[in-house]
PDB file of C-alpha atoms in Angstrom:
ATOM      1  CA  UNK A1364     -48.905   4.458  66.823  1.00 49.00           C
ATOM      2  CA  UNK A1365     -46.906   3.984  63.709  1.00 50.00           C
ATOM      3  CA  UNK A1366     -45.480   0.449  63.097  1.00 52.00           C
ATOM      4  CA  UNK A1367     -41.223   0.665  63.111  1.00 52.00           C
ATOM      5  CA  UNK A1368     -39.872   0.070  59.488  1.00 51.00           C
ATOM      6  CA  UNK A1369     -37.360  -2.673  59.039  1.00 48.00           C
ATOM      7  CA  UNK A1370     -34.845  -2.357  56.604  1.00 49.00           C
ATOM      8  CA  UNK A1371     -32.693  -5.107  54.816  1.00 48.00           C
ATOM      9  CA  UNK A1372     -29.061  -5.315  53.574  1.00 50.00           C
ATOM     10  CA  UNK A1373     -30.356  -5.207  50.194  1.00 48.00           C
ATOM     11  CA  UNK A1374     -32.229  -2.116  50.547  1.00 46.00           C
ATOM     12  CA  UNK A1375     -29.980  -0.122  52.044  1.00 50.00           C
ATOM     13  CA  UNK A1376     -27.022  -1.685  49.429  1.00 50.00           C
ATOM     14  CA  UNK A1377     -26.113   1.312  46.844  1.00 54.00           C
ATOM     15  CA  UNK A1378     -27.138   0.718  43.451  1.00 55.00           C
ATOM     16  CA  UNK A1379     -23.902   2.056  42.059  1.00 55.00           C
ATOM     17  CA  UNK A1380     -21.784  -0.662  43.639  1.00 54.00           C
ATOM     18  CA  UNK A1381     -24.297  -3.370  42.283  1.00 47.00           C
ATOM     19  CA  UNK A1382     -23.444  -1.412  38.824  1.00 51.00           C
ATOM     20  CA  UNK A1383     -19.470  -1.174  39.304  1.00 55.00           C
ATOM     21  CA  UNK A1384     -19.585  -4.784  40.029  1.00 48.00           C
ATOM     22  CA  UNK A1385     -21.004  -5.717  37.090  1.00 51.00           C
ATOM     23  CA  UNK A1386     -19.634  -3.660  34.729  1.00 67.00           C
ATOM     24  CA  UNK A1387     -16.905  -4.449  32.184  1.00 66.00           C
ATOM     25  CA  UNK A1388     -13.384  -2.913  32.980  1.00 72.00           C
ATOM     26  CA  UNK A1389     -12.653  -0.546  30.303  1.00 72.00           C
ATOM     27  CA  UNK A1390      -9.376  -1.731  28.775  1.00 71.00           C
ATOM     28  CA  UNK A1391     -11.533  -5.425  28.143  1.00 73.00           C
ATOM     29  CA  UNK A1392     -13.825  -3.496  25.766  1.00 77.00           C
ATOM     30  CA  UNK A1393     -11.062  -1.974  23.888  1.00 77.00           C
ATOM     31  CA  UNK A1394      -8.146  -4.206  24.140  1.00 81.00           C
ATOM     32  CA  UNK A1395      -9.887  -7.508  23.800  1.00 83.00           C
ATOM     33  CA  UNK A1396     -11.147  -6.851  20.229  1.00 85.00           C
ATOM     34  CA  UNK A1397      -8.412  -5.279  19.508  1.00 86.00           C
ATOM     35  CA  UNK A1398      -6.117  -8.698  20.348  1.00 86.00           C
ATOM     36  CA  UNK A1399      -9.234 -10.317  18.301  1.00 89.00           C
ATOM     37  CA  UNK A1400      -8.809  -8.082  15.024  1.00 91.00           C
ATOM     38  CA  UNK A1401      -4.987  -7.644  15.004  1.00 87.00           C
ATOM     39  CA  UNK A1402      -4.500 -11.684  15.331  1.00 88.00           C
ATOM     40  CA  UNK A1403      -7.187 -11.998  12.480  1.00 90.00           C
ATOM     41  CA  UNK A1404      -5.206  -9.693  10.339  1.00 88.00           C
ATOM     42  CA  UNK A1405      -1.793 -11.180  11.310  1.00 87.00           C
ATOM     43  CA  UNK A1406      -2.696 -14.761  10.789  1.00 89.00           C
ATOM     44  CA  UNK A1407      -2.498 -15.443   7.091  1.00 88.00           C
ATOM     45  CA  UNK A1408       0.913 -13.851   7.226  1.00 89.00           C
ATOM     46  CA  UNK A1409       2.268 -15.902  10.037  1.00 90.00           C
ATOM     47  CA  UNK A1410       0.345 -19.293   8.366  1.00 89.00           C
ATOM     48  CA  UNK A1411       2.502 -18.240   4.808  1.00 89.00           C
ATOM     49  CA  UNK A1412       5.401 -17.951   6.875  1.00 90.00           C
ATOM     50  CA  UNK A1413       4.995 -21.646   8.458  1.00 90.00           C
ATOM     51  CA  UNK A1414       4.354 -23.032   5.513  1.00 89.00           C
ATOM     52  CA  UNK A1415       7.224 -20.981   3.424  1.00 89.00           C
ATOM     53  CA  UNK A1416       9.726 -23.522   5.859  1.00 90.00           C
ATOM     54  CA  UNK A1417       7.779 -26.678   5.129  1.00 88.00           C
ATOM     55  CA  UNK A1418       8.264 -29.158   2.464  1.00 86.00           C
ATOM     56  CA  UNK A1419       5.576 -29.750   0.039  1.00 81.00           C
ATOM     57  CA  UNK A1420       4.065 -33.219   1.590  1.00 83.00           C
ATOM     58  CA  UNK A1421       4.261 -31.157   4.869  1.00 85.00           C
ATOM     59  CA  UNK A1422       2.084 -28.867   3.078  1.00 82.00           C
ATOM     60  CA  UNK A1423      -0.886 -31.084   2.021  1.00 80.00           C
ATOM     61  CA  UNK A1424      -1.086 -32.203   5.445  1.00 82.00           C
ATOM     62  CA  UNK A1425      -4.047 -29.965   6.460  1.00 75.00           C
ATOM     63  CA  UNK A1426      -3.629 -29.472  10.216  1.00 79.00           C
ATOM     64  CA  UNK A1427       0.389 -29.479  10.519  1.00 78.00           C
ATOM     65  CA  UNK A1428       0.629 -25.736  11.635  1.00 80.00           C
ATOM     66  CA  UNK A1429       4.041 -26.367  13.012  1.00 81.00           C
ATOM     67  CA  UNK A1430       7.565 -24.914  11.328  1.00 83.00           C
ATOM     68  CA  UNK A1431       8.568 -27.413   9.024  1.00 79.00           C
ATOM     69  CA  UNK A1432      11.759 -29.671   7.773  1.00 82.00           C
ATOM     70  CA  UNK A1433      12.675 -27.292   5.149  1.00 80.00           C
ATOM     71  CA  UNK A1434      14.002 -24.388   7.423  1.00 78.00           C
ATOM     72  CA  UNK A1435      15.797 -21.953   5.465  1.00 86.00           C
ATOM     73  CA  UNK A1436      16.315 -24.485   2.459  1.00 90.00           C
ATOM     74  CA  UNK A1437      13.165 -22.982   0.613  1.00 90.00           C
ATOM     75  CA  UNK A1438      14.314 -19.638   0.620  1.00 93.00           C
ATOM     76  CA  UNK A1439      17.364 -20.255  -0.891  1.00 91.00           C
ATOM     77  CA  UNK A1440      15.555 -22.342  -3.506  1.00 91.00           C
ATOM     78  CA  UNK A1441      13.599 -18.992  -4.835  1.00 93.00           C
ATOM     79  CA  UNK A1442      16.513 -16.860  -4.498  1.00 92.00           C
ATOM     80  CA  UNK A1443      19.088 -19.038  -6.062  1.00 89.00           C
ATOM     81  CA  UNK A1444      16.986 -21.622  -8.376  1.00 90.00           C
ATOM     82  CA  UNK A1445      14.063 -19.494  -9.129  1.00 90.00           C
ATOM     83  CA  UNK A1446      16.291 -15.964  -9.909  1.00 90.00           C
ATOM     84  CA  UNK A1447      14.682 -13.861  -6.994  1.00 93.00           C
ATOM     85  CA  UNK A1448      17.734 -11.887  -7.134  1.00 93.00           C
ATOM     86  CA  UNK A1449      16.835 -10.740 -10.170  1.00 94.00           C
ATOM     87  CA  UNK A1450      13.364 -10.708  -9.621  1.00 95.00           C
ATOM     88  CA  UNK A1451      13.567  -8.163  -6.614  1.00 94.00           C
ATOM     89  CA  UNK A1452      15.721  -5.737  -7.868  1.00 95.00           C
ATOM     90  CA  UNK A1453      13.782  -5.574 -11.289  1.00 95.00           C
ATOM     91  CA  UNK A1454      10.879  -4.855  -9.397  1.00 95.00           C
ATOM     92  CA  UNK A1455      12.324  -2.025  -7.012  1.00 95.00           C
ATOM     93  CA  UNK A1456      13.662  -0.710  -9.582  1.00 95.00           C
ATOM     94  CA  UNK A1457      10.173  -0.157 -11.493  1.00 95.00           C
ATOM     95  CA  UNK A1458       8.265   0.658  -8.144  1.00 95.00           C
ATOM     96  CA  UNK A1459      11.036   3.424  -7.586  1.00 95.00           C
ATOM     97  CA  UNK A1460      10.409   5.219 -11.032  1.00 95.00           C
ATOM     98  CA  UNK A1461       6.580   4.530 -10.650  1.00 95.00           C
ATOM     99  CA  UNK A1462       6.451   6.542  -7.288  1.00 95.00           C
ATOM    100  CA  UNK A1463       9.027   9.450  -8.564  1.00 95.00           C
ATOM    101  CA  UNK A1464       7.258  10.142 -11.243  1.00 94.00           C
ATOM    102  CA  UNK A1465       3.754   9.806  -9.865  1.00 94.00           C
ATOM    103  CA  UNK A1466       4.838  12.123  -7.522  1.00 94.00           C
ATOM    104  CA  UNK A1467       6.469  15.069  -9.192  1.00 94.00           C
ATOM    105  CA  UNK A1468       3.642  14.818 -12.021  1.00 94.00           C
ATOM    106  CA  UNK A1469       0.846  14.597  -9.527  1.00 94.00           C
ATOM    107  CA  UNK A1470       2.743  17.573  -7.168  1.00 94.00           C
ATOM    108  CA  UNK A1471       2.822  20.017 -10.961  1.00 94.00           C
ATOM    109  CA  UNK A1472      -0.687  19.298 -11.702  1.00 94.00           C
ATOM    110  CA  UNK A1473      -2.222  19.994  -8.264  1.00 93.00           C
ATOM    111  CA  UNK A1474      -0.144  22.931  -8.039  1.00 93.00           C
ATOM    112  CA  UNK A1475      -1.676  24.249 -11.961  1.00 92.00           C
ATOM    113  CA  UNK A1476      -5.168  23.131 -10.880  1.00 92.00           C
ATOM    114  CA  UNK A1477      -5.014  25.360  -6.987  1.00 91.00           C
ATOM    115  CA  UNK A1478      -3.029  28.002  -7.915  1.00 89.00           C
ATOM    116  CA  UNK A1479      -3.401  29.028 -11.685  1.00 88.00           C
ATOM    117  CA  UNK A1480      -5.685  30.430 -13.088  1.00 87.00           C
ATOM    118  CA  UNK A1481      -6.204  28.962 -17.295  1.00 88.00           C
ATOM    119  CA  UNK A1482      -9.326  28.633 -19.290  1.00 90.00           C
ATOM    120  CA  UNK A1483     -11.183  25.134 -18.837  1.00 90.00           C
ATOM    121  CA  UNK A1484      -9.263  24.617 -15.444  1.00 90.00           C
ATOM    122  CA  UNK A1485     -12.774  22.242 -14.212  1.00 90.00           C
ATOM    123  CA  UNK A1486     -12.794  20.749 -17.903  1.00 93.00           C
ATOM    124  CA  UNK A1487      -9.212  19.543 -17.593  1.00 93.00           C
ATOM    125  CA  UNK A1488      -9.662  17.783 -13.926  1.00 93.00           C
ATOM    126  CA  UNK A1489     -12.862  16.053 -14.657  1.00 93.00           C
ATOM    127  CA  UNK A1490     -10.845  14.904 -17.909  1.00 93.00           C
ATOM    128  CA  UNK A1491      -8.101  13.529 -15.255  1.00 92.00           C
ATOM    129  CA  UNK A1492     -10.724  12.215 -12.888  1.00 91.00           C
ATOM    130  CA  UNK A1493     -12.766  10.347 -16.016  1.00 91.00           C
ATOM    131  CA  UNK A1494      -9.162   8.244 -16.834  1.00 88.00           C
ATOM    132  CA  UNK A1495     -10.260   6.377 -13.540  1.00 87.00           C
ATOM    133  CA  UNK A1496     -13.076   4.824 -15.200  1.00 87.00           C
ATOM    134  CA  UNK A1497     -11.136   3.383 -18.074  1.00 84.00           C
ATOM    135  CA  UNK A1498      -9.759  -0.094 -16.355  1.00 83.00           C
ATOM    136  CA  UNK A1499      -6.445  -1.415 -17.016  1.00 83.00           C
ATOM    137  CA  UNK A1500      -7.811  -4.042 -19.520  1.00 84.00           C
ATOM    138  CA  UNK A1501      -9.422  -1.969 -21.745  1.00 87.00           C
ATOM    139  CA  UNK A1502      -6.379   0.512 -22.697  1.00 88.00           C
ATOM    140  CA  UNK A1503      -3.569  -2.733 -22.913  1.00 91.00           C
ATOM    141  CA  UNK A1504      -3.730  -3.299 -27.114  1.00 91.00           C
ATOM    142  CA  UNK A1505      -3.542   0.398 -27.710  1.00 91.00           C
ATOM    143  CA  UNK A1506      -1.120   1.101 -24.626  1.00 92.00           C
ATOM    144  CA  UNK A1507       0.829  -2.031 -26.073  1.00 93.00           C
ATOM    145  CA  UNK A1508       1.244  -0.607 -29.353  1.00 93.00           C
ATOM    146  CA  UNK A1509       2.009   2.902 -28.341  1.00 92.00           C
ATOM    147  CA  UNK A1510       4.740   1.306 -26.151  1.00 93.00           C
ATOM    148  CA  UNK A1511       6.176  -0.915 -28.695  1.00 92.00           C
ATOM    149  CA  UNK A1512       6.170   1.935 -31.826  1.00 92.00           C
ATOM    150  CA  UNK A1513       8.607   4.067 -28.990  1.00 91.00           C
ATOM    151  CA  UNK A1514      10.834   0.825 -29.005  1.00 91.00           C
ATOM    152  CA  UNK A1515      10.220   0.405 -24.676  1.00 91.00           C
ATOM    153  CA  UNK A1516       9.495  -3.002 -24.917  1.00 88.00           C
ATOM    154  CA  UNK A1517      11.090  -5.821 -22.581  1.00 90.00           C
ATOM    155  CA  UNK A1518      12.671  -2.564 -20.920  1.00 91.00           C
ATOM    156  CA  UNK A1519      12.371  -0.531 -17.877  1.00 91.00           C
ATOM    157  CA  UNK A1520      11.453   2.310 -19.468  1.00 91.00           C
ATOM    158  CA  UNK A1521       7.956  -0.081 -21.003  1.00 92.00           C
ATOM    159  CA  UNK A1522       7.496  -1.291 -17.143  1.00 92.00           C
ATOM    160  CA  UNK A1523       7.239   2.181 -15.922  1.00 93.00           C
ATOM    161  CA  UNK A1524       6.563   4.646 -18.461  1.00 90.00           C
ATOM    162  CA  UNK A1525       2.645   3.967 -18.499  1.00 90.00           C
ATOM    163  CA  UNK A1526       2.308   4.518 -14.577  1.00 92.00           C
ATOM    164  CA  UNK A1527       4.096   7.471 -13.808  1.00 91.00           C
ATOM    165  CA  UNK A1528       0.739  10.079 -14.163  1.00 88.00           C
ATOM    166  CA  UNK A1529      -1.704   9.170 -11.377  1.00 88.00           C
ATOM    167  CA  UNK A1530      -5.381  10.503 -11.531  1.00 91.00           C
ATOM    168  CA  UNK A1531      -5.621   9.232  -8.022  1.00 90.00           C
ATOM    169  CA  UNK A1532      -2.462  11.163  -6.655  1.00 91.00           C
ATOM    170  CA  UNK A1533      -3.588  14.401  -8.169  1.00 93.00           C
ATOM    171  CA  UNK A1534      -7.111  14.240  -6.607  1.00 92.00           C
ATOM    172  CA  UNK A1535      -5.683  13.645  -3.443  1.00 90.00           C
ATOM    173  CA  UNK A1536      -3.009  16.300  -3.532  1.00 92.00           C
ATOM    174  CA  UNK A1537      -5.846  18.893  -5.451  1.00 93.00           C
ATOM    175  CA  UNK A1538      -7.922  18.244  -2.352  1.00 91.00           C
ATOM    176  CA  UNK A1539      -4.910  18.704   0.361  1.00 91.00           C
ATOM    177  CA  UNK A1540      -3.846  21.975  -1.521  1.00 92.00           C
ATOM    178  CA  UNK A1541      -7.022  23.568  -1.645  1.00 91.00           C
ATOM    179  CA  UNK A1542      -7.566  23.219   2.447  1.00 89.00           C
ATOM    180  CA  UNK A1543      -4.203  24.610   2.930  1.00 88.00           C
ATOM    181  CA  UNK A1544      -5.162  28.854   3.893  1.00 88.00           C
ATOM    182  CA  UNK A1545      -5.125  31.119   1.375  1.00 85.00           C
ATOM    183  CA  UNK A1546      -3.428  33.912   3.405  1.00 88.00           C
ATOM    184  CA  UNK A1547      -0.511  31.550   3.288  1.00 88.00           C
ATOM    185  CA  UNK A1548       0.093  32.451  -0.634  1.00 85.00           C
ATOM    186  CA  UNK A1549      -0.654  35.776  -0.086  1.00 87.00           C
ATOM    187  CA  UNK A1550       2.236  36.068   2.263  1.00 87.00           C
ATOM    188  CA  UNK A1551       4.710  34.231   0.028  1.00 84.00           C
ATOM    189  CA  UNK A1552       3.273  36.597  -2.779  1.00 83.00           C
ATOM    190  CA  UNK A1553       4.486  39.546  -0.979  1.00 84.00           C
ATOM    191  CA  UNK A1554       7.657  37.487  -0.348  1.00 83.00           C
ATOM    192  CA  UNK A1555       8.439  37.326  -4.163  1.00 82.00           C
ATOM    193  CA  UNK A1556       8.174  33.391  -3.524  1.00 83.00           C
ATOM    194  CA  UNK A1557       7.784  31.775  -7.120  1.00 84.00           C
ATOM    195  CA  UNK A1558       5.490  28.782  -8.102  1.00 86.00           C
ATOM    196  CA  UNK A1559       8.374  26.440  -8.012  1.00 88.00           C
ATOM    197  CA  UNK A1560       9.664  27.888  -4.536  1.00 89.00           C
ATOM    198  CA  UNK A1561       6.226  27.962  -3.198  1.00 90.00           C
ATOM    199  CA  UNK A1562       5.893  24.719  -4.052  1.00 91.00           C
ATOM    200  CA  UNK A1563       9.253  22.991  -2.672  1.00 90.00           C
ATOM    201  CA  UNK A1564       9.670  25.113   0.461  1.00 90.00           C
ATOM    202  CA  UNK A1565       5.910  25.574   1.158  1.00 89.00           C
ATOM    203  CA  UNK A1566       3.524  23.284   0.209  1.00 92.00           C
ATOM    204  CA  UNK A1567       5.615  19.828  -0.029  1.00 92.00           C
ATOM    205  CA  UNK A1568       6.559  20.655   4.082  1.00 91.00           C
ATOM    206  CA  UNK A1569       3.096  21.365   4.928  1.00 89.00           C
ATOM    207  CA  UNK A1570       1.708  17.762   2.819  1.00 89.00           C
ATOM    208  CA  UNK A1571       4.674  15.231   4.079  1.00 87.00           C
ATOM    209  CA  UNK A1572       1.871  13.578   5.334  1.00 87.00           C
ATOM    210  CA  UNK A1573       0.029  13.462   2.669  1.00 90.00           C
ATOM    211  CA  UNK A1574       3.006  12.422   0.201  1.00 92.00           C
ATOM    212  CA  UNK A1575       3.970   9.989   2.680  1.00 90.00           C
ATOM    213  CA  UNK A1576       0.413   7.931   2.104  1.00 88.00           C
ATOM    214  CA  UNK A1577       0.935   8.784  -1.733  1.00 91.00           C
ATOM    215  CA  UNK A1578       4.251   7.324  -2.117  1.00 92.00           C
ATOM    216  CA  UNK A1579       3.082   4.281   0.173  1.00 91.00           C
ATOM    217  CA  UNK A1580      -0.087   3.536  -2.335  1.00 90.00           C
ATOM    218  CA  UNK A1581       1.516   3.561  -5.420  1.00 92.00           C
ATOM    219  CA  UNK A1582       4.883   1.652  -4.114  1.00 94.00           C
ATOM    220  CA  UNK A1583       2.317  -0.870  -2.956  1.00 92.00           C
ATOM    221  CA  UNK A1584       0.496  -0.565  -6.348  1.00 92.00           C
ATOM    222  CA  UNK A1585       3.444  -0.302  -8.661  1.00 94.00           C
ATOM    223  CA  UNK A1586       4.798  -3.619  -6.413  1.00 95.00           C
ATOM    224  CA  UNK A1587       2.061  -5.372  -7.006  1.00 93.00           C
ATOM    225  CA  UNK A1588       1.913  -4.806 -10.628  1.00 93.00           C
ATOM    226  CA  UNK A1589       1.716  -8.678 -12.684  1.00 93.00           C
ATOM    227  CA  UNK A1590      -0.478  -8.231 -15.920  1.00 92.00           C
ATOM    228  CA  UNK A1591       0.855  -5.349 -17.712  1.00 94.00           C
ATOM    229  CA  UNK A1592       4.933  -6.676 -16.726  1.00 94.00           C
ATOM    230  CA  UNK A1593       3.411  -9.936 -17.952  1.00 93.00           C
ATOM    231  CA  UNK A1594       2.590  -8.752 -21.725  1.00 93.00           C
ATOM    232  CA  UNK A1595       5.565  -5.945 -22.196  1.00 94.00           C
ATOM    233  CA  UNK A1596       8.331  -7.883 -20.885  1.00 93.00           C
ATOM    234  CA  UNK A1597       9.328 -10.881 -23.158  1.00 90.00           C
ATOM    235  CA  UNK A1598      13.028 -11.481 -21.403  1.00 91.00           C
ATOM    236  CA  UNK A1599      12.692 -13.547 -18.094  1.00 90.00           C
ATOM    237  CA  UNK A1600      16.094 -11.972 -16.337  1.00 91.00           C
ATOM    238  CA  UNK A1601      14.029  -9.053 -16.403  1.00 92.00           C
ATOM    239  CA  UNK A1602      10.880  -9.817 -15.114  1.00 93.00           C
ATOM    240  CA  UNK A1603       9.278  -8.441 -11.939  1.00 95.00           C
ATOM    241  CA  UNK A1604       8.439 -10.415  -8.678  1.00 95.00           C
ATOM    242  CA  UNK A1605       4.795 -11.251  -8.632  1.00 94.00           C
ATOM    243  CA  UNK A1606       5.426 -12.710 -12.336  1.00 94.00           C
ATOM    244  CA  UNK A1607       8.105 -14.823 -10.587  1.00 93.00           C
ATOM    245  CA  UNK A1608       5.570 -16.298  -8.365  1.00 92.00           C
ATOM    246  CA  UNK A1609       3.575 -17.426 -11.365  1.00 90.00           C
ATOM    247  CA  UNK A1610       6.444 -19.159 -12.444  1.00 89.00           C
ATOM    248  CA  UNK A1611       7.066 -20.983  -9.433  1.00 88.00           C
ATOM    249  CA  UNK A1612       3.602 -21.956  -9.661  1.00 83.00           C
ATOM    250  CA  UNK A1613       3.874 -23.319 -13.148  1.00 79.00           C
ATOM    251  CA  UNK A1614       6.508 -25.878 -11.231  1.00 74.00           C
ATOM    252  CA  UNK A1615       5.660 -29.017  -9.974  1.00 67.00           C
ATOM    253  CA  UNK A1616       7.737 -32.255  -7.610  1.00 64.00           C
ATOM    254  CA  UNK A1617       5.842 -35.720  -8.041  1.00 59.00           C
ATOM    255  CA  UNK A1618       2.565 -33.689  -9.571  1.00 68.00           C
ATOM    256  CA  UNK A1619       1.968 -31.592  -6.509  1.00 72.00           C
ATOM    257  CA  UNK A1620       2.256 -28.043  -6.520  1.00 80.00           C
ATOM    258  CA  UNK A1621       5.519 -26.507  -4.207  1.00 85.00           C
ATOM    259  CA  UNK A1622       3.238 -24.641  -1.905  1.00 87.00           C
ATOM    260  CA  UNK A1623       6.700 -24.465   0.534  1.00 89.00           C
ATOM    261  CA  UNK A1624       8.593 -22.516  -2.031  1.00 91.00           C
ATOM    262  CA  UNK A1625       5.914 -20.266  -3.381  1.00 91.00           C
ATOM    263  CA  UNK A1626       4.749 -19.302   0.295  1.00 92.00           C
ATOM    264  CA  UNK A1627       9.135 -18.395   0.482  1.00 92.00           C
ATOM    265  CA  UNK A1628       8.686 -16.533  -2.370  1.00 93.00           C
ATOM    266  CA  UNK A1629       5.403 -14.411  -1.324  1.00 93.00           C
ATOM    267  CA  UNK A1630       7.073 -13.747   1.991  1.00 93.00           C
ATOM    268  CA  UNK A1631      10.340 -12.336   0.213  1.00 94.00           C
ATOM    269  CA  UNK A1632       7.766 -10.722  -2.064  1.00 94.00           C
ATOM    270  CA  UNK A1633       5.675  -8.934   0.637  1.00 93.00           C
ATOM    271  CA  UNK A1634       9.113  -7.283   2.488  1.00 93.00           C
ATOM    272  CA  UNK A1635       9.937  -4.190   0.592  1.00 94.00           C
ATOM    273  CA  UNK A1636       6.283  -2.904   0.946  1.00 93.00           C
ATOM    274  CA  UNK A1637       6.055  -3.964   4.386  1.00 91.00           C
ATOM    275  CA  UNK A1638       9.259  -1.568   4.783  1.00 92.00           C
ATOM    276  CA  UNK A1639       7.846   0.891   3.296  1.00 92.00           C
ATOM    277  CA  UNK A1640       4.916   1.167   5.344  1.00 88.00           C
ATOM    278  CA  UNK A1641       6.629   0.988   8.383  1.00 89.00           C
ATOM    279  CA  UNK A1642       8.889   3.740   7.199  1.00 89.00           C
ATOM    280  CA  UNK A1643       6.494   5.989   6.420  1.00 87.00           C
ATOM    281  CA  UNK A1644       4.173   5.293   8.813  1.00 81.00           C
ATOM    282  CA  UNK A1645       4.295   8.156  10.938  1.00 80.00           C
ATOM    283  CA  UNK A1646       3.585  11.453   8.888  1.00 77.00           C
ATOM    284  CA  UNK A1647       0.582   9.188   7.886  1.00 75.00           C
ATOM    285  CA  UNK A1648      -0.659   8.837  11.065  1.00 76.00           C
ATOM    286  CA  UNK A1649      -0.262  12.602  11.792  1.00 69.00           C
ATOM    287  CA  UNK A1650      -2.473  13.049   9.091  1.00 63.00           C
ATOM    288  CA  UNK A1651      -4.967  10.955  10.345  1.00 60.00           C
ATOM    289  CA  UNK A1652      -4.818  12.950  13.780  1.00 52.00           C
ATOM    290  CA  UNK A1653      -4.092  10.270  15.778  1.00 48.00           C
ATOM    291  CA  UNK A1654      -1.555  10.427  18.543  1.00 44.00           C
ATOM    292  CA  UNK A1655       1.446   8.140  17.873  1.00 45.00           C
ATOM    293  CA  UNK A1656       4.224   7.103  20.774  1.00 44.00           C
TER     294      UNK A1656
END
C-alpha cells in the first residue's frame, strides 16, 4: 500500500511568482540611471550658475552651494564693465561666417567628389582628409603671415577667413551623399535637373539632418575658438568671448581671483550654443533614428 504524499505551500507555490516578486520593475532599470547620468551631466552647469550669483568670498567658501548675495549684480558687471556686449556680438558674428562658409564649401566639394567624375578624384580627398592631421599649432606662423600679407588682421575677415573649408564637414557630407540611391540621379538626369538644382532641391532636403549636426559642430567649434582670435586680433573692442573670459581672469579684488564674475561670464558665454542645439535638435535626432515627441 503506497504511503499518501504530503505536499507543502512551498511546493506547490509557482516559481514565476517567486520570480515576478523579485524582479526589478522595468522603468527602475532605465529611468534610474538615466536620472543618475542626466544629473551628472547637468551639475557643473547648475554649480557655474550658483556660483555666477555669488560674490567672490562666497566663492572660496568650499561647501556654500546656495545662490549667493550678488544676484544679478555679476552679470551686469561682465556685460557693462567687462564689454560682453561687444564680446558676444563679435563672436556671433565670426561663428555665423564660420558655419556659412563651412557649409556651402563643404556642400560643392561633396557634391564634385559623388557626382563628378575628374582625374585624381581619390588623390584629391585623401589630400582633404590628410589636412586633419596638421594641428592648429603647427600651421599659426605661416597662417599668420599669409593673413597679415592680405591685410585681414585685427578684422573679421582674419577671424574667419582661415575656418571656412572644413575637412571634417566634407567627409561627413561625402559619406551622406554616397548612401543616398543612385536611381535618384538618374531620375533627375532624365529630368534635365542640373548640378546646382540637384543639389539645392535634392540633396540639401534629403541631408537637413545631416547639415543640421554640421552647422551645430562647427557653431560650437567656431564659438569656442580662443587661440587663433588671441594672436590675429590686436584691438580689444573686437575681440571674441572666450578671450573675454581670459581677461576677466587676468582681474583680481583683494588678490583673489572673481570666480563670481567669470562663472557670469561662462554662463552668458555657453547660451548661443546651447540655442543652437536646441534649435536644431530635431533633424539630428531623425538622423540618429530615434523617435522624438
Amino acid at each position: 500500500m503506497s504511503k499518501p504524499t504530503v505536499t507543502s505551500d512551498s511546493a506547490q507555490s509557482d516559481p514565476s511568482t517567486v520570480r515576478d516578486f523579485l524582479s526589478v520593475p522595468p522603468w527602475v532599470t532605465v529611468h534610474v540611471p538615466l536620472f543618475v547620468l542626466v544629473t551628472l551631466s547637468l551639475s557643473p552647469i547648475v554649480l557655474a550658475v550658483l556660483m555666477s550669483t555669488q560674490s567672490t568670498v562666497e566663492i572660496y567658501q568650499v561647501f556654500n552651494l546656495a545662490p549667493g548675495s550678488e544676484g544679478l549684480s555679476n552679470y551686469d558687471t561682465v556685460l557693462t564693465e567687462y564689454d560682453f556686449l561687444t564680446y558676444i556680438p563679435n563672436t556671433f558674428v565670426m561663428a555665423s561666417i564660420i558655419v556659412t562658409g563651412e557649409v556651402t564649401f563643404s556642400l560643392l566639394a561633396a557634391l564634385a567628389l559623388v557626382y563628378y567624375d575628374f582625374p585624381y578624384k581619390n588623390v584629391v580627398f585623401v589630400a582633404i582628409l590628410l589636412t586633419l592631421m596638421l594641428p592648429f599649432p603647427v600651421r599659426i606662423v605661416p597662417l599668420y603671415n599669409l593673413v597679415t600679407d592680405l591685410g585681414w588682421g585685427n578684422s573679421v575677415l582674419g577671424l574667419s577667413g582661415p575656418y571656412v573649408a572644413s575637412a571634417t564637414s566634407v567627409f561627413l557630407l561625402r559619406q551622406h551623399f554616397r548612401a543616398i540611391p543612385d536611381s535618384i540621379l538618374e531620375t533627375a538626369k532624365l529630368d534635365g535637373v542640373g548640378p546646382l538644382k540637384f543639389l539645392v532641391y535634392v540633396l540639401i532636403p534629403m541631408s537637413k539632418g545631416i547639415l543640421a549636426g554640421v552647422v551645430v559642430i562647427n557653431f560650437i567649434s567656431a564659438w569656442n575658438k580662443y587661440l587663433w582670435p588671441l594672436i590675429i586680433v590686436s584691438d580689444r573692442q573686437k575681440q571674441v568671448v572666450q578671450v573675454g573670459i581670459a581677461y576677466i581672469q587676468g582681474t583680481a579684488d583683494a588678490g583673489l581671483t572673481q570666480w563670481g564674475i567669470i562663472m557670469a561670464g561662462s554662463v552668458l558665454a555657453l547660451i548661443p550654443p546651447l540655442v543652437i542645439l536646441v534649435a536644431f535638435h530635431r533633424p539630428i535626432i531623425r538622423t540618429l533614428g530615434i523617435q522624438a515627441n
